[in-house]
Coordinates of C-alpha atoms in Angstrom, one line a residue:
M65 CA -8.3 22.5 12.7
W66 CA -5.2 22.9 10.4
R67 CA -5.2 26.6 10.6
W68 CA -5.6 26.6 14.3
R69 CA -2.6 24.3 14.7
V70 CA -0.5 26.3 12.3
K71 CA -1.5 29.5 14.1
A72 CA -0.6 27.9 17.4
R73 CA 2.9 26.9 16.0
K74 CA 2.2 23.2 16.5
S75 CA 4.0 20.4 14.6
I76 CA 1.6 18.3 12.6
Y77 CA 1.8 14.5 12.1
C78 CA -1.2 12.8 10.6
E79 CA -2.5 9.7 8.8
K80 CA -2.8 9.3 5.1
P81 CA -4.5 10.3 2.9
T82 CA -4.0 13.9 4.0
A83 CA -6.8 14.9 1.6
V84 CA -8.8 13.4 -1.3
T85 CA -7.4 15.7 -4.0
T86 CA -3.8 16.5 -4.8
S87 CA -4.4 20.3 -4.8
E88 CA -5.7 20.2 -1.2
A89 CA -2.9 17.9 0.0
L90 CA -0.3 20.3 -1.5
R91 CA -2.1 23.3 0.0
L92 CA -1.9 21.8 3.4
A93 CA 1.8 20.9 2.9
K94 CA 2.6 24.4 1.8
L95 CA 0.6 25.9 4.7
C96 CA 2.9 24.1 7.1
E97 CA 6.1 24.7 5.1
D98 CA 5.4 28.5 4.9
A99 CA 4.9 28.6 8.6
G100 CA 8.2 26.7 9.2
L101 CA 6.4 23.9 11.0
K102 CA 7.8 20.3 11.2
N103 CA 5.3 18.0 9.7
G104 CA 4.9 14.3 8.8
V105 CA 2.5 11.7 7.4
V106 CA 2.2 8.1 8.4
Q107 CA 3.8 5.7 6.0
D108 CA 3.9 2.7 8.3
K109 CA 4.4 -0.1 5.9
L110 CA 8.0 0.9 5.3
W111 CA 8.8 -0.5 8.7
L112 CA 6.9 -3.7 8.5
P113 CA 9.3 -6.7 8.9
G114 CA 8.4 -8.1 5.4
M115 CA 9.2 -4.8 3.6
R116 CA 12.4 -4.3 5.6
K117 CA 13.5 -7.8 4.5
I118 CA 12.9 -6.9 0.8
R119 CA 14.9 -3.7 1.3
T120 CA 17.8 -5.7 2.8
L121 CA 17.8 -8.3 0.0
R122 CA 17.9 -5.5 -2.6
Q123 CA 20.8 -3.8 -0.8
Q124 CA 22.6 -7.1 -0.8
G125 CA 22.1 -7.6 -4.5
F126 CA 20.1 -10.8 -4.0
F127 CA 17.7 -10.1 -6.9
G128 CA 20.1 -9.1 -9.6
D129 CA 18.1 -7.1 -12.1
I130 CA 14.5 -6.7 -10.8
L131 CA 12.2 -7.8 -13.5
S132 CA 8.7 -7.3 -12.0
V133 CA 6.9 -6.7 -8.7
R134 CA 3.4 -8.1 -7.9
G135 CA 1.3 -7.1 -4.9
E136 CA -1.8 -8.8 -3.7
F137 CA -3.8 -7.1 -0.9
G138 CA -7.2 -7.4 0.7
Y139 CA -9.7 -9.7 2.4
W140 CA -13.5 -10.2 2.5
V141 CA -15.3 -7.3 4.2
F142 CA -18.8 -8.5 5.2
T143 CA -21.8 -6.5 4.1
G144 CA -23.7 -6.9 7.3
H145 CA -26.8 -8.3 5.7
I146 CA -29.0 -10.6 7.7
D147 CA -27.6 -13.7 6.1
D148 CA -24.1 -12.3 6.5
Q149 CA -21.7 -11.5 9.3
P150 CA -21.4 -8.0 11.0
I151 CA -19.3 -5.5 9.2
Q152 CA -15.6 -5.1 10.2
R153 CA -14.8 -1.8 8.4
P154 CA -16.7 1.5 8.8
S155 CA -19.5 2.2 6.3
W156 CA -18.0 5.5 5.1
N157 CA -15.2 3.5 3.4
Y158 CA -17.8 2.5 0.8
R159 CA -19.3 6.0 0.1
S160 CA -17.4 8.2 -2.2
E161 CA -19.2 11.3 -1.0
D162 CA -17.6 10.6 2.4
G163 CA -14.1 10.2 1.1
G164 CA -14.3 6.4 0.7
G165 CA -12.8 4.1 -1.9
I166 CA -10.1 1.6 -2.0
M167 CA -8.0 3.6 -4.5
I168 CA -7.8 6.7 -2.3
D169 CA -7.0 4.4 0.6
M170 CA -4.5 1.9 -0.8
F171 CA -2.8 3.8 -3.7
C172 CA -1.4 6.2 -1.1
H173 CA 0.3 3.1 0.5
W174 CA 1.5 1.7 -2.8
Q175 CA 3.1 5.0 -3.8
Y176 CA 5.5 5.1 -0.9
V177 CA 6.1 1.4 -0.8
I178 CA 7.0 1.2 -4.5
S179 CA 9.0 4.5 -4.6
N180 CA 11.0 3.6 -1.5
L181 CA 11.7 0.0 -2.3
F182 CA 11.9 -0.1 -6.0
G183 CA 12.0 3.4 -7.5
P184 CA 9.9 6.4 -8.7
I185 CA 6.7 5.7 -10.7
K186 CA 6.6 7.1 -14.2
S187 CA 3.1 6.1 -15.4
L188 CA 0.1 3.9 -14.5
V189 CA -3.1 2.3 -15.8
A190 CA -5.8 1.4 -13.3
Y191 CA -9.3 0.0 -13.1
G192 CA -11.7 0.1 -10.1
N193 CA -15.1 -1.4 -9.5
I194 CA -18.0 -1.5 -7.0
D195 CA -18.3 -5.2 -6.5
L196 CA -20.9 -5.2 -3.8
P197 CA -23.5 -2.5 -4.5
E198 CA -25.3 -2.5 -1.1
R199 CA -24.0 -2.7 2.4
I200 CA -25.4 -2.2 6.0
D201 CA -24.2 0.7 8.1
E202 CA -23.5 0.9 11.8
S203 CA -27.2 1.5 12.7
G204 CA -28.3 -1.5 10.7
K205 CA -29.7 0.4 7.8
P206 CA -28.9 -0.6 4.2
Y207 CA -27.1 2.0 2.0
K208 CA -25.9 2.2 -1.6
A209 CA -22.1 1.6 -2.0
T210 CA -20.8 4.4 -4.2
A211 CA -17.1 3.9 -3.8
D212 CA -14.8 1.4 -5.4
D213 CA -14.1 -1.7 -3.2
S214 CA -11.7 -3.3 -5.6
A215 CA -8.9 -1.8 -7.7
Y216 CA -6.3 -3.2 -10.1
A217 CA -3.2 -1.3 -11.3
I218 CA -0.1 -1.5 -13.4
F219 CA 2.6 0.9 -12.4
Q220 CA 5.6 1.5 -14.7
L221 CA 8.7 2.8 -12.9
V222 CA 11.2 5.3 -14.4
D223 CA 13.7 2.4 -14.9
G224 CA 11.0 0.4 -16.8
T225 CA 10.2 -2.1 -14.1
I226 CA 6.6 -3.1 -14.0
C227 CA 4.7 -3.3 -10.7
Q228 CA 1.2 -4.8 -10.5
F229 CA -1.0 -4.3 -7.5
N230 CA -4.4 -5.8 -6.8
S231 CA -6.4 -4.4 -4.0
S232 CA -9.9 -5.7 -2.9
W233 CA -12.3 -5.8 0.0
C234 CA -14.1 -8.5 -1.9
V235 CA -11.5 -11.3 -2.0
R236 CA -11.2 -14.4 0.0
V237 CA -7.6 -15.0 1.1
R238 CA -5.6 -18.0 -0.1
R239 CA -2.1 -16.7 0.3
D240 CA 0.4 -16.3 3.1
D241 CA -0.9 -13.0 4.4
L242 CA -3.4 -10.1 3.9
L243 CA -0.6 -8.4 1.9
T244 CA 2.0 -10.3 -0.1
I245 CA 4.5 -8.8 -2.5
Q246 CA 6.5 -10.9 -4.9
V247 CA 9.7 -9.6 -6.4
D248 CA 11.2 -11.5 -9.3
G249 CA 14.8 -10.8 -10.3
S250 CA 17.3 -12.3 -12.7
K251 CA 19.2 -14.0 -9.8
G252 CA 16.4 -14.6 -7.3
S253 CA 12.9 -14.0 -6.1
C254 CA 11.2 -13.1 -2.8
V255 CA 7.7 -13.3 -1.5
A256 CA 7.0 -11.2 1.5
G257 CA 4.0 -10.8 3.8
L258 CA 3.6 -8.3 6.6
R259 CA 6.2 -10.1 8.7
E260 CA 7.6 -13.1 7.0
A261 CA 9.5 -13.4 3.7
W262 CA 10.6 -16.4 1.6
V263 CA 13.3 -16.5 -1.0
Q264 CA 14.3 -18.6 -4.0
S265 CA 17.7 -18.2 -5.7
I266 CA 18.4 -19.0 -9.3
S267 CA 20.3 -22.2 -8.2
E268 CA 17.2 -23.4 -6.3
T269 CA 14.7 -22.6 -9.0
P270 CA 12.9 -25.8 -10.3
K271 CA 12.4 -26.6 -13.9
P272 CA 8.8 -27.3 -14.5
V273 CA 7.4 -28.8 -17.7
W274 CA 3.9 -28.0 -18.9
N275 CA 1.8 -31.2 -18.9
P276 CA -1.8 -30.8 -17.8
D277 CA -2.4 -34.5 -18.3
I278 CA -0.6 -35.6 -15.2
A279 CA -0.6 -34.4 -11.5
Q280 CA 2.0 -31.7 -10.9
P281 CA 5.1 -33.5 -9.7
I282 CA 6.7 -30.4 -8.2
N283 CA 5.7 -29.0 -4.8
F284 CA 6.5 -25.4 -5.6
Y285 CA 6.4 -24.3 -1.9
E286 CA 9.3 -26.6 -1.0
G287 CA 11.9 -24.7 -3.0
W288 CA 11.6 -21.5 -0.9
Q289 CA 13.7 -20.7 2.1
K290 CA 12.2 -18.6 5.0
I291 CA 14.3 -15.6 5.9
P292 CA 15.2 -15.7 9.6
D293 CA 14.6 -12.6 11.7
A294 CA 17.9 -10.7 11.9
T295 CA 16.6 -8.4 14.7
Q296 CA 13.7 -7.7 17.0
Y297 CA 11.0 -5.9 14.9
D298 CA 9.0 -3.2 16.8
N299 CA 5.6 -1.9 15.8
A300 CA 5.8 -0.1 12.5
F301 CA 3.6 2.8 13.6
K302 CA 5.7 3.2 16.8
I303 CA 9.0 3.3 14.9
Q304 CA 7.9 6.1 12.6
W305 CA 6.3 8.0 15.4
E306 CA 9.5 7.9 17.4
L307 CA 11.4 9.1 14.4
F308 CA 9.1 12.1 14.1
L309 CA 9.4 12.9 17.8
R310 CA 13.2 12.9 17.4
H311 CA 12.8 15.2 14.4
V312 CA 10.7 17.6 16.5
A313 CA 12.8 17.4 19.7
L314 CA 16.3 16.9 18.3
D315 CA 16.0 18.3 14.8
E316 CA 17.0 14.9 13.3
P317 CA 16.1 14.4 9.6
F318 CA 12.6 13.2 8.7
R319 CA 11.7 12.9 5.0
W320 CA 8.2 11.5 5.3
T321 CA 6.5 14.9 5.2
L322 CA 3.1 16.1 4.2
R323 CA 4.5 16.9 0.7
E324 CA 5.6 13.2 0.5
G325 CA 2.1 12.3 1.6
A326 CA 0.7 14.4 -1.3
K327 CA 2.4 12.1 -3.7
G328 CA 0.2 9.3 -2.5
V329 CA -2.9 11.4 -3.0
Q330 CA -1.8 12.2 -6.4
L331 CA -1.3 8.6 -7.4
A332 CA -4.8 7.8 -6.2
E333 CA -6.2 10.7 -8.1
L334 CA -4.4 9.6 -11.2
G335 CA -5.6 6.1 -10.7
I336 CA -9.2 7.3 -10.7
K337 CA -8.5 9.4 -13.8
S338 CA -7.0 6.3 -15.6
W339 CA -10.1 4.3 -14.5
K340 CA -12.6 6.8 -15.7
E341 CA -10.8 7.6 -19.0
R342 CA -9.6 4.0 -19.6
T343 CA -6.1 5.1 -20.4
W344 CA -2.5 5.2 -19.3
V345 CA -1.6 8.4 -17.4
E346 CA 1.8 9.9 -16.6
V347 CA 2.8 10.7 -13.0
P348 CA 4.3 14.2 -12.8
G349 CA 6.4 15.4 -9.9
V350 CA 4.7 17.3 -7.0

């Protein structure tokens, strides 16, 4: 399909991951580059209202020095067993032989989110697991889950900032959204979901005292202020798609290329390497 489109001189815009190995993702990127074709990969979360609010806060200097970033993502994906509810994700997601796995899925997202909002990633350590070993496929037949359905990672940025991201299809949600990112800085913090974001400045930070013998006297939710919407937020996929169309039709800049997408595949591949070898790994440039 790729060779046909390249031979036909067609621009290429596709979802991530563009491949399941870095070498293949780079090969596809080079194929388009050598042919002089405009190309792009979906990196939709950059245009989610919550992520845009984090970016604005950083540009305004709200955080001061960023100390750490923590991301929590996921929800419970039902197995489809008779005592369970029907599945809400395709079965191939849980078979490594079919390209499944939460690392190859979500680390591609975390790469562009982290690098665009906070800075380039220097190294990482990661761990994955198959929490639910058997699931039911679309035809009602049981199958063995061979791909990771949970993954936990620490990413160290070039400037030393630590970003921790937990990803799981086996977690029950008790947080503001399916994805929340907390940014803690010397002057203030932000917790952002897909759309909404809440902030707490240093002047509004409570002063708790550790005492497990009494009920907690502080309501920690009350000290946060919700950021109002400063504009009308359009669909994130639509925004990037329109930018790509303008790139094709009007030759406007577009930096979310297949080569950028390869960086996400690389991060996922390195995450799997770290998991299997149980060690920190460096993230080289691609």
